[in-house]
């Protein structure tokens, strides 16, 4: 399944509860999207998340439902430096 890097900017510092995460995961399942992991900026207002999804449209639909911001969706490929060292 394709991998996508998602960039989001929040108006205020991000504070997710376990209920928030559960809601997002439930919506993702409905859209066929798998949230793998995220990075949070030092100011807690920007996230960079890695997802598996059948298409960018599925990610956009999943973000629309809980009204989560979505700045960009970039398709990426996995690259592991250790696997490329001779």
PDB file of N, CA and C in Angstrom:
ATOM      1  N   UNK A   1       0.848  -1.176   0.000  1.00  0.00           N
ATOM      2  CA  UNK A   1       0.000   0.000   0.000  1.00  0.00           C
ATOM      3  C   UNK A   1       0.893   1.239   0.000  1.00  0.00           C
ATOM      4  N   UNK A   2       0.528   2.277  -0.729  1.00  0.00           N
ATOM      5  CA  UNK A   2       1.341   3.494  -0.787  1.00  0.00           C
ATOM      6  C   UNK A   2       1.489   4.166   0.580  1.00  0.00           C
ATOM      7  N   UNK A   3       2.625   4.836   0.746  1.00  0.00           N
ATOM      8  CA  UNK A   3       2.912   5.609   1.960  1.00  0.00           C
ATOM      9  C   UNK A   3       2.774   7.093   1.658  1.00  0.00           C
ATOM     10  N   UNK A   4       2.258   7.837   2.645  1.00  0.00           N
ATOM     11  CA  UNK A   4       2.080   9.272   2.488  1.00  0.00           C
ATOM     12  C   UNK A   4       2.570   9.996   3.732  1.00  0.00           C
ATOM     13  N   UNK A   5       3.261  11.112   3.510  1.00  0.00           N
ATOM     14  CA  UNK A   5       3.652  12.007   4.585  1.00  0.00           C
ATOM     15  C   UNK A   5       2.639  13.138   4.615  1.00  0.00           C
ATOM     16  N   UNK A   6       2.038  13.340   5.785  1.00  0.00           N
ATOM     17  CA  UNK A   6       0.987  14.338   5.945  1.00  0.00           C
ATOM     18  C   UNK A   6       1.517  15.441   6.849  1.00  0.00           C
ATOM     19  N   UNK A   7       1.381  16.679   6.403  1.00  0.00           N
ATOM     20  CA  UNK A   7       1.781  17.832   7.203  1.00  0.00           C
ATOM     21  C   UNK A   7       0.515  18.564   7.648  1.00  0.00           C
ATOM     22  N   UNK A   8       0.474  18.895   8.954  1.00  0.00           N
ATOM     23  CA  UNK A   8      -0.681  19.591   9.510  1.00  0.00           C
ATOM     24  C   UNK A   8      -0.195  20.751  10.367  1.00  0.00           C
ATOM     25  N   UNK A   9      -0.909  21.874  10.308  1.00  0.00           N
ATOM     26  CA  UNK A   9      -0.622  23.013  11.168  1.00  0.00           C
ATOM     27  C   UNK A   9      -1.867  23.301  11.997  1.00  0.00           C
ATOM     28  N   UNK A  10      -1.686  23.378  13.296  1.00  0.00           N
ATOM     29  CA  UNK A  10      -2.786  23.618  14.223  1.00  0.00           C
ATOM     30  C   UNK A  10      -2.726  25.062  14.727  1.00  0.00           C
ATOM     31  N   UNK A  11      -3.888  25.659  14.997  1.00  0.00           N
ATOM     32  CA  UNK A  11      -3.954  27.041  15.470  1.00  0.00           C
ATOM     33  C   UNK A  11      -3.348  27.169  16.873  1.00  0.00           C
ATOM     34  N   UNK A  12      -3.495  26.133  17.670  1.00  0.00           N
ATOM     35  CA  UNK A  12      -2.966  26.131  19.025  1.00  0.00           C
ATOM     36  C   UNK A  12      -2.158  24.862  19.239  1.00  0.00           C
ATOM     37  N   UNK A  13      -1.473  24.782  20.378  1.00  0.00           N
ATOM     38  CA  UNK A  13      -0.678  23.601  20.678  1.00  0.00           C
ATOM     39  C   UNK A  13      -1.561  22.361  20.666  1.00  0.00           C
ATOM     40  N   UNK A  14      -1.040  21.304  20.081  1.00  0.00           N
ATOM     41  CA  UNK A  14      -1.783  20.054  19.967  1.00  0.00           C
ATOM     42  C   UNK A  14      -1.741  19.290  21.283  1.00  0.00           C
ATOM     43  N   UNK A  15      -2.899  18.944  21.771  1.00  0.00           N
ATOM     44  CA  UNK A  15      -3.043  18.109  22.962  1.00  0.00           C
ATOM     45  C   UNK A  15      -4.084  17.043  22.635  1.00  0.00           C
ATOM     46  N   UNK A  16      -3.645  15.832  22.365  1.00  0.00           N
ATOM     47  CA  UNK A  16      -4.565  14.741  22.037  1.00  0.00           C
ATOM     48  C   UNK A  16      -4.819  13.874  23.251  1.00  0.00           C
ATOM     49  N   UNK A  17      -6.075  13.585  23.513  1.00  0.00           N
ATOM     50  CA  UNK A  17      -6.437  12.635  24.558  1.00  0.00           C
ATOM     51  C   UNK A  17      -6.523  11.244  23.940  1.00  0.00           C
ATOM     52  N   UNK A  18      -6.617  10.247  24.764  1.00  0.00           N
ATOM     53  CA  UNK A  18      -6.775   8.886  24.240  1.00  0.00           C
ATOM     54  C   UNK A  18      -8.100   8.764  23.487  1.00  0.00           C
ATOM     55  N   UNK A  19      -9.128   9.504  23.913  1.00  0.00           N
ATOM     56  CA  UNK A  19     -10.405   9.502  23.191  1.00  0.00           C
ATOM     57  C   UNK A  19     -10.251  10.116  21.803  1.00  0.00           C
ATOM     58  N   UNK A  20      -9.447  11.191  21.697  1.00  0.00           N
ATOM     59  CA  UNK A  20      -9.189  11.814  20.395  1.00  0.00           C
ATOM     60  C   UNK A  20      -8.505  10.825  19.451  1.00  0.00           C
ATOM     61  N   UNK A  21      -7.503  10.134  19.954  1.00  0.00           N
ATOM     62  CA  UNK A  21      -6.770   9.159  19.142  1.00  0.00           C
ATOM     63  C   UNK A  21      -7.698   8.036  18.697  1.00  0.00           C
ATOM     64  N   UNK A  22      -8.529   7.556  19.599  1.00  0.00           N
ATOM     65  CA  UNK A  22      -9.479   6.481  19.268  1.00  0.00           C
ATOM     66  C   UNK A  22     -10.442   6.929  18.165  1.00  0.00           C
ATOM     67  N   UNK A  23     -10.960   8.153  18.267  1.00  0.00           N
ATOM     68  CA  UNK A  23     -11.869   8.681  17.250  1.00  0.00           C
ATOM     69  C   UNK A  23     -11.174   8.742  15.894  1.00  0.00           C
ATOM     70  N   UNK A  24      -9.945   9.264  15.862  1.00  0.00           N
ATOM     71  CA  UNK A  24      -9.186   9.356  14.610  1.00  0.00           C
ATOM     72  C   UNK A  24      -8.940   7.971  14.033  1.00  0.00           C
ATOM     73  N   UNK A  25      -8.551   7.022  14.877  1.00  0.00           N
ATOM     74  CA  UNK A  25      -8.295   5.656  14.397  1.00  0.00           C
ATOM     75  C   UNK A  25      -9.558   5.013  13.843  1.00  0.00           C
ATOM     76  N   UNK A  26     -10.709   5.240  14.492  1.00  0.00           N
ATOM     77  CA  UNK A  26     -11.976   4.681  14.004  1.00  0.00           C
ATOM     78  C   UNK A  26     -12.331   5.250  12.628  1.00  0.00           C
ATOM     79  N   UNK A  27     -12.150   6.547  12.461  1.00  0.00           N
ATOM     80  CA  UNK A  27     -12.423   7.182  11.164  1.00  0.00           C
ATOM     81  C   UNK A  27     -11.464   6.644  10.106  1.00  0.00           C
ATOM     82  N   UNK A  28     -10.192   6.494  10.477  1.00  0.00           N
ATOM     83  CA  UNK A  28      -9.202   5.967   9.535  1.00  0.00           C
ATOM     84  C   UNK A  28      -9.589   4.582   9.040  1.00  0.00           C
ATOM     85  N   UNK A  29     -10.059   3.728   9.950  1.00  0.00           N
ATOM     86  CA  UNK A  29     -10.481   2.375   9.558  1.00  0.00           C
ATOM     87  C   UNK A  29     -11.607   2.470   8.526  1.00  0.00           C
ATOM     88  N   UNK A  30     -12.556   3.353   8.770  1.00  0.00           N
ATOM     89  CA  UNK A  30     -13.679   3.514   7.840  1.00  0.00           C
ATOM     90  C   UNK A  30     -13.209   3.951   6.452  1.00  0.00           C
ATOM     91  N   UNK A  31     -12.118   4.722   6.395  1.00  0.00           N
ATOM     92  CA  UNK A  31     -11.600   5.235   5.120  1.00  0.00           C
ATOM     93  C   UNK A  31     -10.500   4.349   4.527  1.00  0.00           C
ATOM     94  N   UNK A  32     -10.094   3.276   5.229  1.00  0.00           N
ATOM     95  CA  UNK A  32      -9.041   2.395   4.732  1.00  0.00           C
ATOM     96  C   UNK A  32      -7.653   2.985   4.882  1.00  0.00           C
ATOM     97  N   UNK A  33      -7.487   3.852   5.887  1.00  0.00           N
ATOM     98  CA  UNK A  33      -6.235   4.565   6.138  1.00  0.00           C
ATOM     99  C   UNK A  33      -5.597   4.024   7.403  1.00  0.00           C
ATOM    100  N   UNK A  34      -4.260   3.870   7.392  1.00  0.00           N
ATOM    101  CA  UNK A  34      -3.542   3.361   8.565  1.00  0.00           C
ATOM    102  C   UNK A  34      -2.505   4.390   9.014  1.00  0.00           C
ATOM    103  N   UNK A  35      -2.701   4.967  10.195  1.00  0.00           N
ATOM    104  CA  UNK A  35      -1.795   5.957  10.792  1.00  0.00           C
ATOM    105  C   UNK A  35      -0.638   5.185  11.411  1.00  0.00           C
ATOM    106  N   UNK A  36       0.571   5.349  10.880  1.00  0.00           N
ATOM    107  CA  UNK A  36       1.727   4.589  11.347  1.00  0.00           C
ATOM    108  C   UNK A  36       2.442   5.275  12.508  1.00  0.00           C
ATOM    109  N   UNK A  37       2.809   6.556  12.333  1.00  0.00           N
ATOM    110  CA  UNK A  37       3.400   7.328  13.425  1.00  0.00           C
ATOM    111  C   UNK A  37       3.467   8.791  13.055  1.00  0.00           C
ATOM    112  N   UNK A  38       3.764   9.619  14.056  1.00  0.00           N
ATOM    113  CA  UNK A  38       3.807  11.068  13.848  1.00  0.00           C
ATOM    114  C   UNK A  38       5.005  11.678  14.547  1.00  0.00           C
ATOM    115  N   UNK A  39       5.420  12.824  14.020  1.00  0.00           N
ATOM    116  CA  UNK A  39       6.410  13.679  14.666  1.00  0.00           C
ATOM    117  C   UNK A  39       5.712  14.980  15.010  1.00  0.00           C
ATOM    118  N   UNK A  40       6.019  15.532  16.171  1.00  0.00           N
ATOM    119  CA  UNK A  40       5.420  16.767  16.638  1.00  0.00           C
ATOM    120  C   UNK A  40       6.500  17.827  16.753  1.00  0.00           C
ATOM    121  N   UNK A  41       6.263  19.010  16.187  1.00  0.00           N
ATOM    122  CA  UNK A  41       7.256  20.088  16.266  1.00  0.00           C
ATOM    123  C   UNK A  41       7.423  20.548  17.720  1.00  0.00           C
ATOM    124  N   UNK A  42       8.532  21.221  17.988  1.00  0.00           N
ATOM    125  CA  UNK A  42       8.849  21.669  19.349  1.00  0.00           C
ATOM    126  C   UNK A  42       7.772  22.599  19.914  1.00  0.00           C
ATOM    127  N   UNK A  43       7.133  23.406  19.068  1.00  0.00           N
ATOM    128  CA  UNK A  43       6.084  24.304  19.554  1.00  0.00           C
ATOM    129  C   UNK A  43       4.713  23.621  19.651  1.00  0.00           C
ATOM    130  N   UNK A  44       4.639  22.351  19.289  1.00  0.00           N
ATOM    131  CA  UNK A  44       3.431  21.515  19.381  1.00  0.00           C
ATOM    132  C   UNK A  44       2.281  22.039  18.513  1.00  0.00           C
ATOM    133  N   UNK A  45       2.619  22.742  17.418  1.00  0.00           N
ATOM    134  CA  UNK A  45       1.583  23.270  16.543  1.00  0.00           C
ATOM    135  C   UNK A  45       1.637  22.679  15.144  1.00  0.00           C
ATOM    136  N   UNK A  46       2.609  21.837  14.884  1.00  0.00           N
ATOM    137  CA  UNK A  46       2.759  21.240  13.556  1.00  0.00           C
ATOM    138  C   UNK A  46       3.063  19.752  13.738  1.00  0.00           C
ATOM    139  N   UNK A  47       2.409  18.934  12.915  1.00  0.00           N
ATOM    140  CA  UNK A  47       2.696  17.499  12.927  1.00  0.00           C
ATOM    141  C   UNK A  47       3.089  17.039  11.535  1.00  0.00           C
ATOM    142  N   UNK A  48       3.891  15.983  11.512  1.00  0.00           N
ATOM    143  CA  UNK A  48       4.309  15.302  10.294  1.00  0.00           C
ATOM    144  C   UNK A  48       3.997  13.828  10.544  1.00  0.00           C
ATOM    145  N   UNK A  49       3.046  13.298   9.809  1.00  0.00           N
ATOM    146  CA  UNK A  49       2.542  11.955  10.083  1.00  0.00           C
ATOM    147  C   UNK A  49       2.765  11.045   8.876  1.00  0.00           C
ATOM    148  N   UNK A  50       3.081   9.790   9.162  1.00  0.00           N
ATOM    149  CA  UNK A  50       3.230   8.798   8.105  1.00  0.00           C
ATOM    150  C   UNK A  50       2.005   7.898   8.116  1.00  0.00           C
ATOM    151  N   UNK A  51       1.400   7.764   6.934  1.00  0.00           N
ATOM    152  CA  UNK A  51       0.199   6.951   6.762  1.00  0.00           C
ATOM    153  C   UNK A  51       0.379   5.971   5.618  1.00  0.00           C
ATOM    154  N   UNK A  52      -0.316   4.849   5.719  1.00  0.00           N
ATOM    155  CA  UNK A  52      -0.548   3.957   4.591  1.00  0.00           C
ATOM    156  C   UNK A  52      -1.986   4.227   4.158  1.00  0.00           C
ATOM    157  N   UNK A  53      -2.191   4.339   2.862  1.00  0.00           N
ATOM    158  CA  UNK A  53      -3.549   4.593   2.380  1.00  0.00           C
ATOM    159  C   UNK A  53      -3.640   4.188   0.915  1.00  0.00           C
ATOM    160  N   UNK A  54      -4.831   3.843   0.470  1.00  0.00           N
ATOM    161  CA  UNK A  54      -4.986   3.467  -0.937  1.00  0.00           C
ATOM    162  C   UNK A  54      -4.818   4.659  -1.881  1.00  0.00           C
ATOM    163  N   UNK A  55      -5.065   5.891  -1.370  1.00  0.00           N
ATOM    164  CA  UNK A  55      -4.956   7.083  -2.220  1.00  0.00           C
ATOM    165  C   UNK A  55      -4.910   8.332  -1.348  1.00  0.00           C
ATOM    166  N   UNK A  56      -4.461   9.448  -1.910  1.00  0.00           N
ATOM    167  CA  UNK A  56      -4.530  10.714  -1.169  1.00  0.00           C
ATOM    168  C   UNK A  56      -5.972  11.087  -0.814  1.00  0.00           C
ATOM    169  N   UNK A  57      -6.913  10.735  -1.683  1.00  0.00           N
ATOM    170  CA  UNK A  57      -8.324  11.048  -1.422  1.00  0.00           C
ATOM    171  C   UNK A  57      -8.829  10.398  -0.135  1.00  0.00           C
ATOM    172  N   UNK A  58      -8.356   9.192   0.162  1.00  0.00           N
ATOM    173  CA  UNK A  58      -8.763   8.515   1.397  1.00  0.00           C
ATOM    174  C   UNK A  58      -8.244   9.279   2.612  1.00  0.00           C
ATOM    175  N   UNK A  59      -7.036   9.804   2.539  1.00  0.00           N
ATOM    176  CA  UNK A  59      -6.465  10.583   3.640  1.00  0.00           C
ATOM    177  C   UNK A  59      -7.238  11.886   3.814  1.00  0.00           C
ATOM    178  N   UNK A  60      -7.558  12.536   2.711  1.00  0.00           N
ATOM    179  CA  UNK A  60      -8.320  13.786   2.772  1.00  0.00           C
ATOM    180  C   UNK A  60      -9.690  13.542   3.400  1.00  0.00           C
ATOM    181  N   UNK A  61     -10.354  12.467   3.014  1.00  0.00           N
ATOM    182  CA  UNK A  61     -11.670  12.134   3.581  1.00  0.00           C
ATOM    183  C   UNK A  61     -11.559  11.852   5.077  1.00  0.00           C
ATOM    184  N   UNK A  62     -10.520  11.151   5.482  1.00  0.00           N
ATOM    185  CA  UNK A  62     -10.331  10.833   6.900  1.00  0.00           C
ATOM    186  C   UNK A  62     -10.065  12.105   7.706  1.00  0.00           C
ATOM    187  N   UNK A  63      -9.374  13.069   7.149  1.00  0.00           N
ATOM    188  CA  UNK A  63      -9.086  14.323   7.854  1.00  0.00           C
ATOM    189  C   UNK A  63     -10.337  15.200   7.930  1.00  0.00           C
ATOM    190  N   UNK A  64     -11.173  15.139   6.912  1.00  0.00           N
ATOM    191  CA  UNK A  64     -12.365  15.984   6.852  1.00  0.00           C
ATOM    192  C   UNK A  64     -13.372  15.624   7.949  1.00  0.00           C
ATOM    193  N   UNK A  65     -13.519  14.351   8.236  1.00  0.00           N
ATOM    194  CA  UNK A  65     -14.550  13.900   9.171  1.00  0.00           C
ATOM    195  C   UNK A  65     -14.386  14.481  10.577  1.00  0.00           C
ATOM    196  N   UNK A  66     -13.197  14.393  11.215  1.00  0.00           N
ATOM    197  CA  UNK A  66     -13.070  15.003  12.548  1.00  0.00           C
ATOM    198  C   UNK A  66     -12.617  16.467  12.476  1.00  0.00           C
ATOM    199  N   UNK A  67     -12.608  17.041  11.262  1.00  0.00           N
ATOM    200  CA  UNK A  67     -12.200  18.426  11.050  1.00  0.00           C
ATOM    201  C   UNK A  67     -10.759  18.674  11.497  1.00  0.00           C
ATOM    202  N   UNK A  68      -9.862  17.795  11.072  1.00  0.00           N
ATOM    203  CA  UNK A  68      -8.433  17.902  11.379  1.00  0.00           C
ATOM    204  C   UNK A  68      -7.764  18.663  10.224  1.00  0.00           C
ATOM    205  N   UNK A  69      -6.883  19.618  10.534  1.00  0.00           N
ATOM    206  CA  UNK A  69      -6.227  20.350   9.437  1.00  0.00           C
ATOM    207  C   UNK A  69      -5.370  19.435   8.572  1.00  0.00           C
ATOM    208  N   UNK A  70      -5.193  19.831   7.327  1.00  0.00           N
ATOM    209  CA  UNK A  70      -4.383  19.057   6.396  1.00  0.00           C
ATOM    210  C   UNK A  70      -3.720  20.026   5.430  1.00  0.00           C
ATOM    211  N   UNK A  71      -2.410  20.243   5.604  1.00  0.00           N
ATOM    212  CA  UNK A  71      -1.674  21.189   4.755  1.00  0.00           C
ATOM    213  C   UNK A  71      -1.172  20.542   3.474  1.00  0.00           C
ATOM    214  N   UNK A  72      -0.638  19.331   3.597  1.00  0.00           N
ATOM    215  CA  UNK A  72      -0.115  18.661   2.409  1.00  0.00           C
ATOM    216  C   UNK A  72      -0.136  17.154   2.576  1.00  0.00           C
ATOM    217  N   UNK A  73      -0.262  16.475   1.433  1.00  0.00           N
ATOM    218  CA  UNK A  73      -0.215  15.018   1.341  1.00  0.00           C
ATOM    219  C   UNK A  73       0.829  14.701   0.285  1.00  0.00           C
ATOM    220  N   UNK A  74       1.907  14.041   0.698  1.00  0.00           N
ATOM    221  CA  UNK A  74       3.016  13.745  -0.212  1.00  0.00           C
ATOM    222  C   UNK A  74       3.254  12.241  -0.231  1.00  0.00           C
ATOM    223  N   UNK A  75       3.175  11.634  -1.405  1.00  0.00           N
ATOM    224  CA  UNK A  75       3.482  10.212  -1.502  1.00  0.00           C
ATOM    225  C   UNK A  75       4.991  10.031  -1.360  1.00  0.00           C
ATOM    226  N   UNK A  76       5.407   9.072  -0.531  1.00  0.00           N
ATOM    227  CA  UNK A  76       6.819   8.822  -0.269  1.00  0.00           C
ATOM    228  C   UNK A  76       7.117   7.331  -0.412  1.00  0.00           C
ATOM    229  N   UNK A  77       8.406   7.012  -0.500  1.00  0.00           N
ATOM    230  CA  UNK A  77       8.869   5.630  -0.508  1.00  0.00           C
ATOM    231  C   UNK A  77       9.776   5.409   0.692  1.00  0.00           C
ATOM    232  N   UNK A  78       9.763   4.211   1.183  1.00  0.00           N
ATOM    233  CA  UNK A  78      10.611   3.862   2.324  1.00  0.00           C
ATOM    234  C   UNK A  78      12.068   3.795   1.871  1.00  0.00           C
ATOM    235  N   UNK A  79      12.947   4.422   2.635  1.00  0.00           N
ATOM    236  CA  UNK A  79      14.383   4.391   2.387  1.00  0.00           C
ATOM    237  C   UNK A  79      15.082   4.179   3.735  1.00  0.00           C
ATOM    238  N   UNK A  80      15.818   3.107   3.863  1.00  0.00           N
ATOM    239  CA  UNK A  80      16.558   2.806   5.083  1.00  0.00           C
ATOM    240  C   UNK A  80      18.031   2.886   4.756  1.00  0.00           C
ATOM    241  N   UNK A  81      18.742   3.910   5.270  1.00  0.00           N
ATOM    242  CA  UNK A  81      20.161   4.096   4.919  1.00  0.00           C
ATOM    243  C   UNK A  81      21.004   2.834   5.145  1.00  0.00           C
ATOM    244  N   UNK A  82      20.769   2.126   6.239  1.00  0.00           N
ATOM    245  CA  UNK A  82      21.574   0.935   6.540  1.00  0.00           C
ATOM    246  C   UNK A  82      21.447  -0.128   5.460  1.00  0.00           C
ATOM    247  N   UNK A  83      20.335  -0.142   4.758  1.00  0.00           N
ATOM    248  CA  UNK A  83      20.130  -1.131   3.695  1.00  0.00           C
ATOM    249  C   UNK A  83      20.846  -0.745   2.410  1.00  0.00           C
ATOM    250  N   UNK A  84      21.378   0.471   2.336  1.00  0.00           N
ATOM    251  CA  UNK A  84      22.011   0.959   1.131  1.00  0.00           C
ATOM    252  C   UNK A  84      23.518   1.173   1.291  1.00  0.00           C
ATOM    253  N   UNK A  85      24.051   0.759   2.429  1.00  0.00           N
ATOM    254  CA  UNK A  85      25.486   0.896   2.669  1.00  0.00           C
ATOM    255  C   UNK A  85      26.177  -0.343   2.136  1.00  0.00           C
ATOM    256  N   UNK A  86      27.216  -0.138   1.325  1.00  0.00           N
ATOM    257  CA  UNK A  86      27.919  -1.282   0.725  1.00  0.00           C
ATOM    258  C   UNK A  86      28.905  -1.897   1.692  1.00  0.00           C
TER     259      UNK A  86
END
